[in-house]
Amino acid sequence: MKFDFPADLRPSSVEEREEFYRKSFPREFIEDKLDRWDRFVPVVDVGSDSTRYRPRFKQYKGKLVRINEFEDLDDLKSKIVDYAPEDLYYATTIEKEDRIETNPEKELVFDLDPENVECKNCERKKKYLEGTAEEYVFCDECFGEVAEETRQLFSFLKNHFSDLQLVYSGRGFHIHVEDMEAFRMDREDRRELAGKVAKEFPIDPAITAGEKDLMRLPGSLHGLVSKIVTPMEPSELSDPERILEVVGQPEFRQVE
Ligand SMILES: [Zn+2]
């Protein structure tokens, strides 16, 4: 089965991923988190979805590998270059293990993807259930719908929080809430908010509820579609075609 994406998006090769992290390791994004948070735990997927990975990492296929220890950013960079991961995430729980009790401080995030909207054009869900399409295919129509839903969710959240960051994830969008009060929300409040928002918007409620605590690292490469995870302005959401064509385009995919 082949991955069917709009705008000629395609999975990256392991060599492209290695080269990307050698040249464009997202140092500033990591430094920012290290400055503000107690802990920063990078997590890699060596290539579960594209099934492209170095043979020696075969045992990690279908798993997520936490990089719990690294000496400094150069050491972390060499580890990431070595994994040449398909996906690079971080744990959203921001406190050190020994301080994690019942309600650890956690980043509040909203994750919107094409698989959460019904699409008559690519019939993604139907084909996936029939076994005739890969799980993560999407088309420009469902992407456009997700962009519009994200625009509306962003304005809704603006009424409740002041420090929001919008990120293009490669296939959809993330909204990160950086207000301190959001980090301190307890489990019940998170669950309630996730349930409420999921009724109206195509989010993954488990991520907002904090049941899944992984988020794609801004500045990393989404190896299934060969796009850089890129912060953007909400006004850019009105032109989804442009996002697919030009936003987060890595050097190796730029037309010569
Ligand atoms: Zn579609």
Coordinates of C-alpha atoms and ligand atoms in Angstrom, one line a residue:
M1 CA 0.0 0.0 0.0
K2 CA 1.2 3.4 -0.8
F3 CA 0.9 6.6 1.1
D4 CA -1.4 8.9 -0.7
F5 CA -0.8 12.5 0.3
P6 CA -1.7 15.9 -1.2
A7 CA 1.0 18.3 -2.6
D8 CA 3.4 15.5 -3.4
L9 CA 4.1 14.9 0.2
R10 CA 5.9 11.6 0.8
P11 CA 7.8 9.7 3.5
S12 CA 11.5 10.8 3.9
S13 CA 14.3 8.2 3.5
V14 CA 16.5 7.4 6.5
E15 CA 19.4 9.2 4.8
E16 CA 17.3 12.4 4.4
R17 CA 16.2 12.2 8.0
E18 CA 19.9 11.8 9.2
E19 CA 21.0 14.7 7.0
F20 CA 18.1 16.8 8.3
Y21 CA 19.1 16.4 11.9
R22 CA 22.8 16.8 11.1
K23 CA 22.0 20.2 9.5
S24 CA 18.8 21.4 11.3
F25 CA 18.9 19.9 14.8
P26 CA 16.1 21.9 16.6
R27 CA 18.4 23.3 19.2
E28 CA 16.5 26.5 20.0
F29 CA 13.2 24.7 20.6
I30 CA 14.9 22.3 23.0
E31 CA 16.8 25.1 24.8
D32 CA 13.6 27.0 25.3
K33 CA 12.0 24.0 27.0
L34 CA 15.1 23.3 29.1
D35 CA 15.1 26.9 30.3
R36 CA 11.4 26.8 31.4
W37 CA 10.8 23.3 32.5
D38 CA 12.2 20.9 35.1
R39 CA 12.6 18.2 32.7
F40 CA 12.8 17.5 28.9
V41 CA 12.5 13.9 27.7
P42 CA 12.8 13.4 24.0
V43 CA 11.1 10.4 22.5
V44 CA 11.7 8.9 19.1
D45 CA 9.9 6.6 16.7
V46 CA 12.6 5.0 14.5
G47 CA 10.2 4.4 11.6
S48 CA 7.0 2.5 12.6
D49 CA 4.7 4.1 10.1
S50 CA 6.9 4.4 7.0
T51 CA 8.7 1.1 7.9
R52 CA 11.9 2.9 7.1
Y53 CA 14.6 2.5 9.8
R54 CA 18.2 1.4 10.2
P55 CA 18.3 -2.4 10.4
R56 CA 20.0 -2.3 13.8
F57 CA 16.9 -0.5 15.3
K58 CA 14.5 -3.2 14.1
Q59 CA 13.6 -4.1 17.7
Y60 CA 12.2 -0.6 18.2
K61 CA 9.7 -0.8 15.4
G62 CA 6.2 -0.1 16.7
K63 CA 7.6 1.3 19.9
L64 CA 8.5 4.7 21.3
V65 CA 12.1 5.1 22.5
R66 CA 12.6 7.6 25.4
I67 CA 15.9 9.3 25.6
N68 CA 16.1 9.6 29.3
E69 CA 19.7 10.6 29.5
F70 CA 22.0 12.9 27.6
E71 CA 24.9 14.9 28.7
D72 CA 24.3 18.1 26.7
L73 CA 22.7 19.2 23.5
D74 CA 25.6 18.0 21.4
D75 CA 25.3 14.6 22.9
L76 CA 21.5 14.6 22.3
K77 CA 22.1 15.7 18.7
S78 CA 24.5 12.8 18.0
K79 CA 21.9 10.4 19.5
I80 CA 19.1 11.8 17.3
V81 CA 21.3 11.8 14.2
D82 CA 22.1 8.2 14.9
Y83 CA 18.4 7.2 15.3
A84 CA 17.5 9.4 12.2
P85 CA 13.9 9.1 13.5
E86 CA 10.7 9.2 11.5
D87 CA 9.2 11.2 14.4
L88 CA 10.6 13.2 17.3
Y89 CA 8.4 13.9 20.3
Y90 CA 8.8 15.2 23.8
A91 CA 7.0 14.3 27.0
T92 CA 4.5 17.0 28.0
T93 CA 4.8 16.3 31.7
I94 CA 7.2 19.0 32.8
E95 CA 8.2 18.0 36.3
K96 CA 11.1 15.7 37.4
E97 CA 10.1 12.1 38.2
D98 CA 10.6 12.5 41.9
R99 CA 8.1 15.3 42.0
I100 CA 5.4 13.6 40.0
E101 CA 2.5 12.8 42.2
T102 CA -1.2 12.7 41.4
N103 CA -1.5 15.7 39.2
P104 CA 1.9 16.6 37.7
E105 CA 2.3 19.8 35.8
K106 CA 1.7 19.1 32.2
E107 CA 1.5 21.1 29.0
L108 CA -2.1 21.5 27.7
V109 CA -2.2 20.7 24.0
F110 CA -4.8 20.3 21.3
D111 CA -4.0 18.0 18.4
L112 CA -6.1 18.3 15.2
D113 CA -5.6 15.8 12.3
P114 CA -7.4 14.9 9.1
E115 CA -8.2 11.4 10.5
N116 CA -10.6 13.1 12.9
V117 CA -12.8 14.5 10.1
E118 CA -15.0 12.5 7.8
C119 CA -13.9 13.1 4.2
K120 CA -16.1 12.2 1.2
N121 CA -13.2 13.0 -1.2
C122 CA -10.5 10.6 0.0
E123 CA -12.8 8.4 2.0
R124 CA -9.9 7.8 4.3
K125 CA -11.8 6.1 7.1
K126 CA -13.7 3.8 4.9
K127 CA -10.7 2.7 2.9
Y128 CA -8.6 2.2 6.0
L129 CA -11.3 0.0 7.6
E130 CA -11.5 -2.0 4.3
G131 CA -7.7 -2.4 4.4
T132 CA -7.3 -0.6 1.1
A133 CA -5.5 2.5 2.4
E134 CA -2.8 3.3 4.9
E135 CA -4.0 4.7 8.2
Y136 CA -2.5 8.2 7.7
V137 CA -3.5 9.2 4.2
F138 CA -5.3 12.4 3.7
C139 CA -6.2 14.9 0.9
D140 CA -6.4 18.6 0.4
E141 CA -10.1 18.7 1.2
C142 CA -9.8 17.2 4.7
F143 CA -6.7 19.2 5.3
G144 CA -8.5 22.4 4.4
E145 CA -11.3 21.4 6.8
V146 CA -8.9 20.8 9.6
A147 CA -7.3 24.2 9.0
E148 CA -10.7 25.9 9.3
E149 CA -11.6 23.9 12.4
T150 CA -8.2 24.9 13.9
R151 CA -8.8 28.6 13.1
Q152 CA -12.1 28.4 15.0
L153 CA -10.7 26.4 18.0
F154 CA -7.9 28.9 18.2
S155 CA -10.3 31.9 18.6
F156 CA -12.4 29.9 21.1
L157 CA -9.3 29.2 23.2
K158 CA -8.3 32.9 23.0
N159 CA -11.3 33.6 25.2
H160 CA -9.9 31.4 27.9
F161 CA -6.2 31.6 27.7
S162 CA -3.7 34.3 26.8
D163 CA -0.5 32.5 25.7
L164 CA -1.3 30.2 22.8
Q165 CA 1.1 28.8 20.2
L166 CA -0.1 27.4 16.9
V167 CA 2.1 24.8 15.2
Y168 CA 1.7 23.1 11.8
S169 CA 2.4 19.5 12.5
G170 CA 3.0 18.2 8.9
R171 CA -0.5 16.6 8.6
G172 CA -2.5 18.8 10.8
F173 CA -2.1 21.4 13.6
H174 CA -1.3 21.6 17.3
I175 CA -2.3 24.4 19.7
H176 CA 0.0 24.6 22.7
V177 CA -1.3 26.5 25.8
E178 CA 1.6 28.2 27.6
D179 CA -0.4 29.9 30.4
M180 CA 0.9 28.6 33.8
E181 CA -2.7 28.0 35.0
A182 CA -3.1 25.5 32.1
F183 CA 0.0 23.5 33.3
R184 CA -1.6 23.3 36.7
M185 CA -5.0 21.9 35.6
D186 CA -5.8 18.7 37.3
R187 CA -6.9 15.4 35.6
E188 CA -10.6 16.0 36.0
D189 CA -10.5 19.5 34.6
R190 CA -8.4 18.3 31.6
R191 CA -10.8 15.4 30.9
E192 CA -13.8 17.7 31.1
L193 CA -12.3 20.3 28.8
A194 CA -11.2 17.6 26.3
G195 CA -14.7 16.1 26.2
K196 CA -16.3 19.5 25.7
V197 CA -13.9 20.5 22.9
A198 CA -14.0 17.1 21.2
K199 CA -17.8 17.5 20.8
E200 CA -17.2 20.5 18.5
F201 CA -13.7 20.1 17.1
P202 CA -11.7 17.3 15.5
I203 CA -9.2 16.9 18.3
D204 CA -7.6 13.8 19.8
P205 CA -9.2 14.0 23.3
A206 CA -6.7 11.6 24.9
I207 CA -3.9 14.1 24.2
T208 CA -5.8 17.1 25.6
A209 CA -6.9 15.0 28.6
G210 CA -3.2 14.2 29.3
E211 CA -3.7 10.5 28.9
K212 CA -1.2 10.5 26.1
D213 CA 1.7 12.7 27.1
L214 CA 3.7 13.0 23.9
M215 CA 3.8 16.0 21.5
R216 CA 5.8 16.4 18.3
L217 CA 8.7 18.7 18.9
P218 CA 8.6 22.0 16.9
G219 CA 11.5 22.2 14.6
S220 CA 11.6 18.4 14.1
L221 CA 10.9 16.5 10.9
H222 CA 7.6 14.7 10.3
G223 CA 9.2 11.8 8.5
L224 CA 5.9 10.4 7.0
V225 CA 5.3 13.5 5.0
S226 CA 8.7 15.2 4.9
K227 CA 7.6 18.4 6.5
I228 CA 9.2 20.4 9.4
V229 CA 6.9 20.9 12.4
T230 CA 6.6 24.7 12.2
P231 CA 5.1 27.4 14.5
M232 CA 2.8 29.7 12.5
E233 CA 0.4 32.6 12.8
P234 CA -3.4 31.9 13.0
S235 CA -4.0 34.2 9.9
E236 CA -2.0 31.6 7.8
L237 CA -4.8 29.1 8.4
S238 CA -7.0 30.8 5.8
D239 CA -4.7 29.5 3.0
P240 CA -4.3 25.7 3.5
E241 CA -3.0 25.2 0.0
R242 CA -0.1 27.4 0.7
I243 CA 0.6 25.6 4.0
L244 CA 0.8 22.3 2.1
E245 CA 3.0 23.7 -0.7
V246 CA 5.5 25.9 1.2
V247 CA 5.3 25.9 5.0
G248 CA 7.9 23.7 6.7
Q249 CA 9.4 22.5 3.5
P250 CA 12.8 20.9 4.3
E251 CA 15.8 21.7 2.2
F252 CA 15.9 18.3 0.6
R253 CA 12.4 18.8 -0.8
Q254 CA 12.9 22.2 -2.2
V255 CA 12.7 22.3 -6.0
E256 CA 16.1 23.1 -7.5
Ligands
ZN1 ZN -9.8 13.7 2.5

